XYZ file of N, CA, C and O in Angstrom:
780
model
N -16.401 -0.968 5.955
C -15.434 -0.005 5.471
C -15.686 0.252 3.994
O -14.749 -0.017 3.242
N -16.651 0.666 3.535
C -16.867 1.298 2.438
C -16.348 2.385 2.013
O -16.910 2.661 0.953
N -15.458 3.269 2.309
C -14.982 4.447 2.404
C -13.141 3.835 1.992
O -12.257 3.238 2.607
N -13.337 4.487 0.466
C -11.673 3.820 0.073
C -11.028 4.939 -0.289
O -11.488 5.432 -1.319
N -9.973 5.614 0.274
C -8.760 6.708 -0.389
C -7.719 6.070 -0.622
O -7.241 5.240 0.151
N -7.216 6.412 -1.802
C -5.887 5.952 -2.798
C -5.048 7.684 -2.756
O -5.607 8.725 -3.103
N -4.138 7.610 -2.427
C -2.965 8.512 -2.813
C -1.894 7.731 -2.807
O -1.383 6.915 -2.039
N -1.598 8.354 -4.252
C -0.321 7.862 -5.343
C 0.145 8.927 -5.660
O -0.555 9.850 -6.075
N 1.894 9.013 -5.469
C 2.570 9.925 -5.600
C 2.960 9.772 -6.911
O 4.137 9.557 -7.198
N 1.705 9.900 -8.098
C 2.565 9.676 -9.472
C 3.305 10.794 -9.843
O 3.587 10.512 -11.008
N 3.679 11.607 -9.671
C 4.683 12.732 -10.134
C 6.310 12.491 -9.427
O 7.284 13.168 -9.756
N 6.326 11.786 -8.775
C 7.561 11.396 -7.976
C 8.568 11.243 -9.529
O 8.130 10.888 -10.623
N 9.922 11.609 -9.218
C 10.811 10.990 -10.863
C 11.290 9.876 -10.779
O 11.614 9.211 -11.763
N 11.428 9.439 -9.374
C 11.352 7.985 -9.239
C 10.816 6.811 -9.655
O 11.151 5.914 -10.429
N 9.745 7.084 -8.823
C 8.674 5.976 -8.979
C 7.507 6.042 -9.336
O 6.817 5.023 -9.331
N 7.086 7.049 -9.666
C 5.897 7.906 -10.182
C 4.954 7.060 -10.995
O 3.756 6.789 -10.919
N 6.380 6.606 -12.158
C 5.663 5.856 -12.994
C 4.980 4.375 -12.705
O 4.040 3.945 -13.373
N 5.661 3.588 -11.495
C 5.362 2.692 -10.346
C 3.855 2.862 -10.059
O 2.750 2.471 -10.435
N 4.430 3.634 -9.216
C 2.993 3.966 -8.789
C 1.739 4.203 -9.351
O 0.701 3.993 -8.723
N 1.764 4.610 -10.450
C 0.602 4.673 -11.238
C -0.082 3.810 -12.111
O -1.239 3.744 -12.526
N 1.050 3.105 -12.293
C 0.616 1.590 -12.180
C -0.209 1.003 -11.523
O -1.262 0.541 -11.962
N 0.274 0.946 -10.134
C 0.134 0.368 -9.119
C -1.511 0.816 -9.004
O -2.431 0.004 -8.899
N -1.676 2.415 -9.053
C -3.043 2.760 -9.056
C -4.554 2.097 -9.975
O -5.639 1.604 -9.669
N -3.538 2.583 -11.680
C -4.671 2.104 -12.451
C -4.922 0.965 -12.038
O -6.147 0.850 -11.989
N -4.088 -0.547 -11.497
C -4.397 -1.408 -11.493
C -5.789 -1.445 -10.223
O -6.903 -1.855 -10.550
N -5.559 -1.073 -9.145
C -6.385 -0.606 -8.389
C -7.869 0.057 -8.694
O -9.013 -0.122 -8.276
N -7.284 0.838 -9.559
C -8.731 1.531 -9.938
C -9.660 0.653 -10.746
O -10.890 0.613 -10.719
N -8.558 -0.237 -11.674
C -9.839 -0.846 -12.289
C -10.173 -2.112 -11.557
O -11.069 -2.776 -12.079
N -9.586 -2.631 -10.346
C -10.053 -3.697 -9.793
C -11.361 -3.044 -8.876
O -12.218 -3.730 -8.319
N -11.296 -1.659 -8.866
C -12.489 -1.392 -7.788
C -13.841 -1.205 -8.602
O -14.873 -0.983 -7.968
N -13.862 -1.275 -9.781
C -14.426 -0.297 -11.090
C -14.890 -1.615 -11.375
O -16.093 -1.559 -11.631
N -14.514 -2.593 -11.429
C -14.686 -4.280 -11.370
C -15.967 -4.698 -10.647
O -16.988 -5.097 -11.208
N -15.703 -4.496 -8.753
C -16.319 -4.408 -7.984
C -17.182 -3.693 -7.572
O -17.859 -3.859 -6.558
N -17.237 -2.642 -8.505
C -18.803 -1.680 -8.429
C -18.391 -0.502 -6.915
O -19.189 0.291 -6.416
N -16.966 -0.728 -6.478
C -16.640 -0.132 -5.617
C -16.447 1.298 -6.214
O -15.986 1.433 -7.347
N -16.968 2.855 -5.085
C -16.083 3.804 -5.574
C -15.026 4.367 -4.405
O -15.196 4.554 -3.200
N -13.901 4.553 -5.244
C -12.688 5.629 -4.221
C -12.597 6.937 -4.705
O -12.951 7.472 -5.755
N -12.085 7.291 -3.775
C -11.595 8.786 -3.650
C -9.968 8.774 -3.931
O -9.117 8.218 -3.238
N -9.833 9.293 -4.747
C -8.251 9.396 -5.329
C -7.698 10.990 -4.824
O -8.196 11.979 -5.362
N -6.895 11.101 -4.013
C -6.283 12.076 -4.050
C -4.689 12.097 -4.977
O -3.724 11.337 -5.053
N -5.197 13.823 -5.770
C -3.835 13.857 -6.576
C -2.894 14.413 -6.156
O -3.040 14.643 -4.955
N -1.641 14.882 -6.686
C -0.655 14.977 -5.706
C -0.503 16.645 -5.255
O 0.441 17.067 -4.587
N -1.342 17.272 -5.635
C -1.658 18.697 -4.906
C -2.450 18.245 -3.933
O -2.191 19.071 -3.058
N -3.127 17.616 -3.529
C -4.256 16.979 -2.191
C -3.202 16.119 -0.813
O -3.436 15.973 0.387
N -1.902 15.649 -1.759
C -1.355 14.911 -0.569
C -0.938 15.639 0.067
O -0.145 16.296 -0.607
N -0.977 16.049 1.249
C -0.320 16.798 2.218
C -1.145 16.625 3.743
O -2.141 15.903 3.772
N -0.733 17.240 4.848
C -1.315 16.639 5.804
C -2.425 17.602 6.166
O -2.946 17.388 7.261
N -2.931 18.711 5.398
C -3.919 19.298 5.240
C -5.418 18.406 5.067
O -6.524 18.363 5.605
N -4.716 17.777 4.015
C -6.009 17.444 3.036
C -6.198 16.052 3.031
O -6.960 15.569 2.193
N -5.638 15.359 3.815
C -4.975 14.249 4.684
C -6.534 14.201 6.156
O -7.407 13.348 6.321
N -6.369 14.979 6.617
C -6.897 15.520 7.581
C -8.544 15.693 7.409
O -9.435 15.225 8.117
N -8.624 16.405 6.397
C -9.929 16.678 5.643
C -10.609 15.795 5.420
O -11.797 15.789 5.740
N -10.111 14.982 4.910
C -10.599 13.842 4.146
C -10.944 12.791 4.877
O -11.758 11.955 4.485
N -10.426 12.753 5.861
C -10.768 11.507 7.063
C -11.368 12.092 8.031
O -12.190 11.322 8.528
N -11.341 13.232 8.601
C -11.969 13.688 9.912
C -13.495 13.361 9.848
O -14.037 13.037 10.905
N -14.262 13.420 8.664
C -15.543 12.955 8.871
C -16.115 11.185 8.287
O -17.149 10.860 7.704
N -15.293 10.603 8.612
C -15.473 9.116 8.135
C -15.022 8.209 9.294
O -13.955 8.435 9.863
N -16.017 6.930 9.742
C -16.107 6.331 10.879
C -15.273 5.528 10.748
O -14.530 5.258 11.692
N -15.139 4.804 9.312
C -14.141 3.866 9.244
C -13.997 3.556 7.568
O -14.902 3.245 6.794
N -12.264 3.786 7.219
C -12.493 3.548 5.693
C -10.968 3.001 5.778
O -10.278 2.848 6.785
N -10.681 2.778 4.552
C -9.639 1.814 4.105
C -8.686 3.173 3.465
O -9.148 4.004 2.684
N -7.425 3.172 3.934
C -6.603 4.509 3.395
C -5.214 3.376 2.495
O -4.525 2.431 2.879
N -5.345 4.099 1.239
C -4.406 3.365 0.507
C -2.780 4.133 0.090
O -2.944 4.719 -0.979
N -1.643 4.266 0.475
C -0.695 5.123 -0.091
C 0.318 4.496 -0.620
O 0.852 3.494 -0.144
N 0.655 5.121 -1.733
C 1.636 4.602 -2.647
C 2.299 5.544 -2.628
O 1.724 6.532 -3.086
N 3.896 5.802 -2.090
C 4.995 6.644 -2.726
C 5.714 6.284 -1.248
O 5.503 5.459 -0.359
N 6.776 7.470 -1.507
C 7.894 6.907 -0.753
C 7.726 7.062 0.709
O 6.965 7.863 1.253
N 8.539 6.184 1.311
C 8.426 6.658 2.927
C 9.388 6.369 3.449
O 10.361 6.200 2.713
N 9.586 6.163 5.053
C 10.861 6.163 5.647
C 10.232 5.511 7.179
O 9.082 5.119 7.377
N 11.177 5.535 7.985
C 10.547 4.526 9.377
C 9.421 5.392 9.903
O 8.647 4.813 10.666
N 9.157 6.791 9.619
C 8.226 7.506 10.501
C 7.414 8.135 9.915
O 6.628 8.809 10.581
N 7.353 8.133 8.942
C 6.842 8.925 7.847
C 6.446 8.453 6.460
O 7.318 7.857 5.827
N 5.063 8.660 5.801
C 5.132 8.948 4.367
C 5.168 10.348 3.712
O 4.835 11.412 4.234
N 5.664 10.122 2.401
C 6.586 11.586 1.576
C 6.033 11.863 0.506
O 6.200 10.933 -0.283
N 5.280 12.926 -0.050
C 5.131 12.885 -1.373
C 5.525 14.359 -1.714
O 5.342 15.212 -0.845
N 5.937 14.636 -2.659
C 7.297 15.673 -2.783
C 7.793 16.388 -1.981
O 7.615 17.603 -2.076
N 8.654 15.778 -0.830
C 9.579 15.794 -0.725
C 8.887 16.054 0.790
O 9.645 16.249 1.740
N 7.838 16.054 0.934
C 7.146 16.948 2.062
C 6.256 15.647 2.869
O 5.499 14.999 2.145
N 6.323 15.347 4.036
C 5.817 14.317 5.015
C 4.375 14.771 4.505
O 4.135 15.912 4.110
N 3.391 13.670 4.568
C 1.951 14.036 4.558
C 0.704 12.852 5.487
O -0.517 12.736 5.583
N 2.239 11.999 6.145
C 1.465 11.164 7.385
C 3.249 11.168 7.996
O 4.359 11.017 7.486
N 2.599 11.481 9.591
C 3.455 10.772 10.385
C 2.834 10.992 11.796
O 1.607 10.992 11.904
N 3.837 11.225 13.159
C 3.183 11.039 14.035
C 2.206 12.321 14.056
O 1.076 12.195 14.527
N 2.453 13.013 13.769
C 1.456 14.436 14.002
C -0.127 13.895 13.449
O -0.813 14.866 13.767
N -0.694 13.296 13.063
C -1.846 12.928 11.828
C -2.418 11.371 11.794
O -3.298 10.718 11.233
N -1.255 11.184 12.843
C -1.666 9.272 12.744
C -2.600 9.340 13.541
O -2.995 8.174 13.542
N -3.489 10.104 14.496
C -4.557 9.606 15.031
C -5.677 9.994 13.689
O -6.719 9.339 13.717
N -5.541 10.936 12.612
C -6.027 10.511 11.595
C -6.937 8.884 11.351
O -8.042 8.587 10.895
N -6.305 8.464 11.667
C -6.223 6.631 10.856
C -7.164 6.099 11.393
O -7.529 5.024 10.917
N -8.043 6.774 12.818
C -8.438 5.512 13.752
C -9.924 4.821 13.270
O -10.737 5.362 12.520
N -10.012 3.929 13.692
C -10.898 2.471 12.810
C -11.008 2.363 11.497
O -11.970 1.998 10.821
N -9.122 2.981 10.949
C -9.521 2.228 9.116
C -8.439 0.660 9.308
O -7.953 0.117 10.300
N -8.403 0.341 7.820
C -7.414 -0.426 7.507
C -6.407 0.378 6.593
O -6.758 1.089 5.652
N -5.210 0.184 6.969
C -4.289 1.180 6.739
C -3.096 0.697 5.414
O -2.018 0.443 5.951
N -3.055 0.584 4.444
C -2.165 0.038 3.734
C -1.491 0.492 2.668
O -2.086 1.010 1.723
N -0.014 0.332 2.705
C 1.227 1.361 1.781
C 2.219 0.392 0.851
O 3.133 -0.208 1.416
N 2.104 0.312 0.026
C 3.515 0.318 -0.508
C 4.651 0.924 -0.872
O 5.292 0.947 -1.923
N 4.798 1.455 0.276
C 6.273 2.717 0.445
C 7.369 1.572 1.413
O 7.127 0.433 1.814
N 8.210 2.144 1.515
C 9.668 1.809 2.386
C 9.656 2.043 3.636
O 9.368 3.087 4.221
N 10.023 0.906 4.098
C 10.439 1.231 5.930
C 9.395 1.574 6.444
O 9.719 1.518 7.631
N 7.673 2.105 6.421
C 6.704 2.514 7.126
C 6.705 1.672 8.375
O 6.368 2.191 9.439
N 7.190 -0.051 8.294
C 6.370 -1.032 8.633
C 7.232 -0.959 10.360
O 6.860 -1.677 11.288
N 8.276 -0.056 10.465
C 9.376 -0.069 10.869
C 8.987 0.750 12.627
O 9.415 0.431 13.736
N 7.931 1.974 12.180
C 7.635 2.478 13.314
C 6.309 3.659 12.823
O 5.908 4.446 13.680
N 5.819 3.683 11.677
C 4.784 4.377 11.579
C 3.592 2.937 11.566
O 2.464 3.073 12.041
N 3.881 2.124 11.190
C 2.632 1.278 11.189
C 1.997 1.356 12.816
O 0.934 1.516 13.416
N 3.392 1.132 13.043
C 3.182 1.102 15.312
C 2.394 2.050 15.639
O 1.374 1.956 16.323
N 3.161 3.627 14.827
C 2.528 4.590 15.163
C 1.114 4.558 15.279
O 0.419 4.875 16.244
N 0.710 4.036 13.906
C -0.899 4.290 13.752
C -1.521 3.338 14.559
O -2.245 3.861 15.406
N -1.489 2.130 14.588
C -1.618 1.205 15.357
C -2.245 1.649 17.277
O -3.107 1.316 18.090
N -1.122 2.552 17.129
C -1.810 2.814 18.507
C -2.017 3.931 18.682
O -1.968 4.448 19.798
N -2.322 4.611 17.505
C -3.388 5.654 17.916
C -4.765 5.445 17.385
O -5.529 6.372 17.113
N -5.009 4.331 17.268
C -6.157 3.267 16.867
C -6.739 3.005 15.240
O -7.890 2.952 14.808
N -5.465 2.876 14.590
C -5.603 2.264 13.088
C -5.954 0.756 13.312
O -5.072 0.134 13.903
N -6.561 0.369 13.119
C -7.228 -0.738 13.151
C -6.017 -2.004 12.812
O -5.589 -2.928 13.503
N -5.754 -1.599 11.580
C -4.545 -3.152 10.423
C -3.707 -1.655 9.899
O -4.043 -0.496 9.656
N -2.557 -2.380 9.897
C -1.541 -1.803 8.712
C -0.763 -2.894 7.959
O -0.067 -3.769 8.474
N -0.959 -2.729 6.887
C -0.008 -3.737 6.002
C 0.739 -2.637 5.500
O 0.383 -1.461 5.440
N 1.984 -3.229 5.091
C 2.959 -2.734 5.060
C 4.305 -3.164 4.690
O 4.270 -4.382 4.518
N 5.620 -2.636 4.467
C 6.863 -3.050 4.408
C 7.854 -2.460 5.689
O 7.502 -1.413 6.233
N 8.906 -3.049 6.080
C 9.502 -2.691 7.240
C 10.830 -3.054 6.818
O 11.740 -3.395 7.574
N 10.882 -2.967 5.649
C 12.100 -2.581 4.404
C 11.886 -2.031 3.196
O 10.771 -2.076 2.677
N 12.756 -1.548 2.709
C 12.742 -1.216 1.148
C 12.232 -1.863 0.738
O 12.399 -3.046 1.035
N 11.216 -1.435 -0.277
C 10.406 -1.960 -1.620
C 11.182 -1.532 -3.059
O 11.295 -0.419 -3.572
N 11.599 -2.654 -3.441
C 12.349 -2.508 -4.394
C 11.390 -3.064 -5.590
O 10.574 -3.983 -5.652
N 11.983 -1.840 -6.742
C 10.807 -2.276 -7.898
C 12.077 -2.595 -9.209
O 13.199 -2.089 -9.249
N 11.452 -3.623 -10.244
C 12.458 -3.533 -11.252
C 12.205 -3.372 -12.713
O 11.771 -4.304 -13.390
N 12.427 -2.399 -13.117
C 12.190 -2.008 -13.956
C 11.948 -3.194 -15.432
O 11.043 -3.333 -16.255
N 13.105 -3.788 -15.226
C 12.685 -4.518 -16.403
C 12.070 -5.621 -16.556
O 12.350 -6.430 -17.441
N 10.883 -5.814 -15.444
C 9.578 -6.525 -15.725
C 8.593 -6.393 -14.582
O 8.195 -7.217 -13.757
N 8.303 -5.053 -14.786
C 7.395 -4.524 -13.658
C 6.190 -5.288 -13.416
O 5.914 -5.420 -12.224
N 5.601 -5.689 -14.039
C 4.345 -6.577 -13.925
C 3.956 -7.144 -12.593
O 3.106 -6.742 -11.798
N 5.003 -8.466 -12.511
C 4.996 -8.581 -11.522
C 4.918 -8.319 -9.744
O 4.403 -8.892 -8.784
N 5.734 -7.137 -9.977
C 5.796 -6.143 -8.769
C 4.402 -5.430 -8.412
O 4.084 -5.228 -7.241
N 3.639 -5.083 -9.434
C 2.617 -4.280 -9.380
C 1.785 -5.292 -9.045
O 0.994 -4.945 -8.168
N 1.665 -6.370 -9.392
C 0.922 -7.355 -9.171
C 0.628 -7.786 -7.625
O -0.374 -8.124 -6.994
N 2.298 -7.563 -7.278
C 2.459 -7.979 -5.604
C 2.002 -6.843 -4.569
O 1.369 -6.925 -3.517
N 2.544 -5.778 -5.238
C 2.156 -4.893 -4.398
C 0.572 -4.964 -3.961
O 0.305 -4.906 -2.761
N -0.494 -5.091 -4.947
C -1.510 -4.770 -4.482
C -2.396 -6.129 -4.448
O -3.571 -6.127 -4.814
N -1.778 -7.208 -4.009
C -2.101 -8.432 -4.144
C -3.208 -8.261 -2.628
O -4.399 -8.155 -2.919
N -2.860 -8.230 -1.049
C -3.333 -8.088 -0.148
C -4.874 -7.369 -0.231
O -6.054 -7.670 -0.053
N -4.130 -6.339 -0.582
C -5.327 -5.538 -0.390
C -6.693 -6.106 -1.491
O -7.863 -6.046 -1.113
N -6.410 -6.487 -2.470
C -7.551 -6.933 -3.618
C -7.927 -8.291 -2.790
O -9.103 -8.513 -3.077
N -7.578 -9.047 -2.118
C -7.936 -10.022 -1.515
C -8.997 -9.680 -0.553
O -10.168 -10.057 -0.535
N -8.255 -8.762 0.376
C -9.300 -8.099 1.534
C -10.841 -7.882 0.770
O -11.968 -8.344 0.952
N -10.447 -7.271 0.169
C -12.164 -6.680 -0.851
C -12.751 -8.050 -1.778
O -13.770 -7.889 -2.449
N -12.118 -9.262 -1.770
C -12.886 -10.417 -2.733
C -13.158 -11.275 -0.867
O -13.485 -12.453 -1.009
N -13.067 -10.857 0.599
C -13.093 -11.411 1.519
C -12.602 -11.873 2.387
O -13.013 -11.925 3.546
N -11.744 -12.237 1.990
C -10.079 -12.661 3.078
C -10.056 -11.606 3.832
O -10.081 -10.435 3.453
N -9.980 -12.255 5.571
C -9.335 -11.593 6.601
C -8.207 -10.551 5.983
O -8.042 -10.749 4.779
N -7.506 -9.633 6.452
C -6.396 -8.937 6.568
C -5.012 -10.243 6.382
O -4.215 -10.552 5.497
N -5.449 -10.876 8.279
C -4.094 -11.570 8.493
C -3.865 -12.743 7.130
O -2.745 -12.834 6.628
N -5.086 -13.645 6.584
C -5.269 -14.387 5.142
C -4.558 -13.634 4.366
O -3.442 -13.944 3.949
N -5.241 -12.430 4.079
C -4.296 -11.643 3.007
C -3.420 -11.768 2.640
O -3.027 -12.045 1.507
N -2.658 -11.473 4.085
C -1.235 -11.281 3.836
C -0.605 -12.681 3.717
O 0.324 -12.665 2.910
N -0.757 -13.514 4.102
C -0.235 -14.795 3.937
C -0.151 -15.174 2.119
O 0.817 -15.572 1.470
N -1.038 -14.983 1.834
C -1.811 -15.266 0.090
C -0.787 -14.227 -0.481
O 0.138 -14.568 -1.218
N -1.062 -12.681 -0.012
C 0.663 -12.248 -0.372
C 1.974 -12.471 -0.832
O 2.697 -12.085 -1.751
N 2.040 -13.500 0.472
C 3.364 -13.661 0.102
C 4.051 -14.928 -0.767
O 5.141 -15.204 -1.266
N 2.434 -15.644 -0.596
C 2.301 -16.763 -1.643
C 2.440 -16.675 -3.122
O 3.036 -17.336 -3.973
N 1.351 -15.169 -3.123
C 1.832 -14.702 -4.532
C 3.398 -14.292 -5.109
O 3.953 -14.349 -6.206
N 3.758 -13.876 -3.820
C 5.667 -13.691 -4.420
C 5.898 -14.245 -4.619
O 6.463 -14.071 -5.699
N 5.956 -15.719 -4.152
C 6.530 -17.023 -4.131
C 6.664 -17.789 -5.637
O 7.522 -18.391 -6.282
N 5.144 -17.337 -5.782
C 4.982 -17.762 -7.507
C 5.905 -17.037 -8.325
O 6.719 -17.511 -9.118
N 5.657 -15.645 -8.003
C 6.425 -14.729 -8.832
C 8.462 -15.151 -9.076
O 9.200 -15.274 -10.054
N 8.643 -15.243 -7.507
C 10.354 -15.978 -7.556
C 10.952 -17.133 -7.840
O 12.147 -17.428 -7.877
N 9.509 -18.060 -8.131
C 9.865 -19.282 -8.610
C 9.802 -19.414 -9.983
O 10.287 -20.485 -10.348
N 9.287 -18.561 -11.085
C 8.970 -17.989 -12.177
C 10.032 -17.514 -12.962
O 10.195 -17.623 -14.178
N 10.649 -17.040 -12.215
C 12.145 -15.714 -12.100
C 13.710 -16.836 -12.329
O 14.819 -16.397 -12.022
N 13.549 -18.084 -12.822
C 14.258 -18.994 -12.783
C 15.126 -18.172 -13.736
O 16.226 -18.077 -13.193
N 15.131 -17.439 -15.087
C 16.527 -16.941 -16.051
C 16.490 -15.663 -15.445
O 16.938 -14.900 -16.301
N 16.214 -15.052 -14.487
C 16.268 -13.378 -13.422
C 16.569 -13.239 -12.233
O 15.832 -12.793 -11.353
N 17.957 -13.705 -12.092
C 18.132 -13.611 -10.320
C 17.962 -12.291 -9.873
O 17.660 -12.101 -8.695
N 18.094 -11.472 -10.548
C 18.236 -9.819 -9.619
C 16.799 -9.882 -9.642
O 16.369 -9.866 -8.489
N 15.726 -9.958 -10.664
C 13.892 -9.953 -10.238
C 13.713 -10.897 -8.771
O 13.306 -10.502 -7.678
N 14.040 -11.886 -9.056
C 13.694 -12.981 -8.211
C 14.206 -12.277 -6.935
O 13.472 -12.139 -5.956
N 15.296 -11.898 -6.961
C 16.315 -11.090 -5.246
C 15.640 -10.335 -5.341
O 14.781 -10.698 -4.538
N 15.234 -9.251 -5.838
C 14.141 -8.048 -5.599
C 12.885 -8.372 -4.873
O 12.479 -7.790 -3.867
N 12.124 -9.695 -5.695
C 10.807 -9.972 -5.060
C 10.800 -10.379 -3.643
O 9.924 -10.263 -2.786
N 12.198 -10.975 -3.593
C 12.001 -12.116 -2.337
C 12.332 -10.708 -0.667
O 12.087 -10.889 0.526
N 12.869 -9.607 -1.287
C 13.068 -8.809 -0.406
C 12.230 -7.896 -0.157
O 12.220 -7.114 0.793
N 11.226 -8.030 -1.371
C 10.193 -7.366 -0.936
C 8.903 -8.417 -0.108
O 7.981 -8.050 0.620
N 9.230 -9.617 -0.496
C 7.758 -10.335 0.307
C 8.487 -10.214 1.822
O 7.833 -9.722 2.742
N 9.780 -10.652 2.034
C 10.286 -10.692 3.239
C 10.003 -9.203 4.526
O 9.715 -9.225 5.723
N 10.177 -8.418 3.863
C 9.400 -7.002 4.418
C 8.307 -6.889 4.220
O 8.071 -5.694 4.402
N 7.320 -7.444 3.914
C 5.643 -7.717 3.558
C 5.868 -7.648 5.428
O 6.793 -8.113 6.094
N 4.735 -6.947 5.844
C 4.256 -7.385 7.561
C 2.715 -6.890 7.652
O 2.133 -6.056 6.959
N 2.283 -7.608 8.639
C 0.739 -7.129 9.012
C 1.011 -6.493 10.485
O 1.880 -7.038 11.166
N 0.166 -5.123 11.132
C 0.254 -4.870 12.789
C -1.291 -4.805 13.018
O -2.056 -4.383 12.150
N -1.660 -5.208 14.127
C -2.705 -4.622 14.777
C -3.739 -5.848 14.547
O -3.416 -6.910 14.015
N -4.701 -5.617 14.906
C -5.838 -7.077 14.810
C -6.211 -6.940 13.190
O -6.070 -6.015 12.390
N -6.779 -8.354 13.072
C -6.763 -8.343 11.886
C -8.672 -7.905 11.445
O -9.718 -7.713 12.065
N -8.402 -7.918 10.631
C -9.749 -7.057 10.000
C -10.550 -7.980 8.570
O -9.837 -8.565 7.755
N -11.568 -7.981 8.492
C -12.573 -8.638 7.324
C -13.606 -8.031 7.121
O -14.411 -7.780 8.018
N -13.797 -7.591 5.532
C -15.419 -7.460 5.193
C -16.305 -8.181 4.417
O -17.487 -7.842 4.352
């Protein structure tokens, strides 16, 4: 799976700024690894260009950051994966840090032959006043996958990393309650995957 797409909904007024975080950190861990991605910006997210972008690739790793819901991911305001597009996905590894995906679009893709979805199957809650951490977690899995770890490893090491993070959080109960609700919605579907 040499074939990596990142879409980040950084223009969101939400989380925008999240997310782009979430990206650079990404970008320079791949930039690290001599890896290159394909970044779509947020005129590209849509299920147009969604479509485009995968129809000629056998198997690649699809990365999305912004908001979502049990059936769907959203980037302004407009679905740009759900069931219409999830056979899109088939033989990548599929992985989001959006809300609720984990709930019934991971399934979705899953069986229209997405290989892995990692994911949340709750709210991802971010906190502002010490984001670090969060960004850290979010893309903890996936940077594992690419240093070798199985998928299902991944995610375990995941949630290990929260663990550190909430035990850390000793003068921050609302960080610490944030993290722990986000590792708790941490989920893996589908067989697990290694490169």
């Amino acid at each position: 799976m040499n074939d990596i797409i990142l879409a980040i909904d950084e223009e969101d007024t939400e989380l925008g700024s999240f997310f782009k975080d979430c990206g650079a950190d990404l970008i320079n861990f791949f930039e690290q690894k001599q890896i290159t991605i394909d970044k779509l910006v947020d005129s590209q997210i849509n299920h147009v260009y969604v479509k485009v972008i995968t129809e000629n690739l056998n198997s690649f790793t699809f990365l999305a950051y912004s908001h979502g819901s049990d059936a769907q991911l959203v980037s302004n305001g407009t679905s740009y994966i759900d069931e219409d597009n999830a056979d899109s996905f088939e033989n990548s590894l599929f992985y989001t840090c959006s809300c609720d995906t984990g709930k019934l679009l991971g399934s979705k893709l899953v069986e229209k032959g997405c290989l892995s979805y990692i994911g949340y199957k709750d709210k991802f809650i971010v906190w502002d006043f010490n984001r670090l951490p969060f960004v850290e977690c979010a893309n903890y899995a996936i940077k594992q996958i690419y240093l070798g770890k199985g998928s299902e490893e991944a995610l375990i090491m995941a949630k290990s990393k929260y663990n550190e993070y909430i035990d850390d959080y000793n003068n921050d109960l609302m960080g610490a309650a944030m993290l722990r609700s986000n590792r708790d919605a941490l989920i893996h579907l589908g067989e697990g995957v290694k490169f």
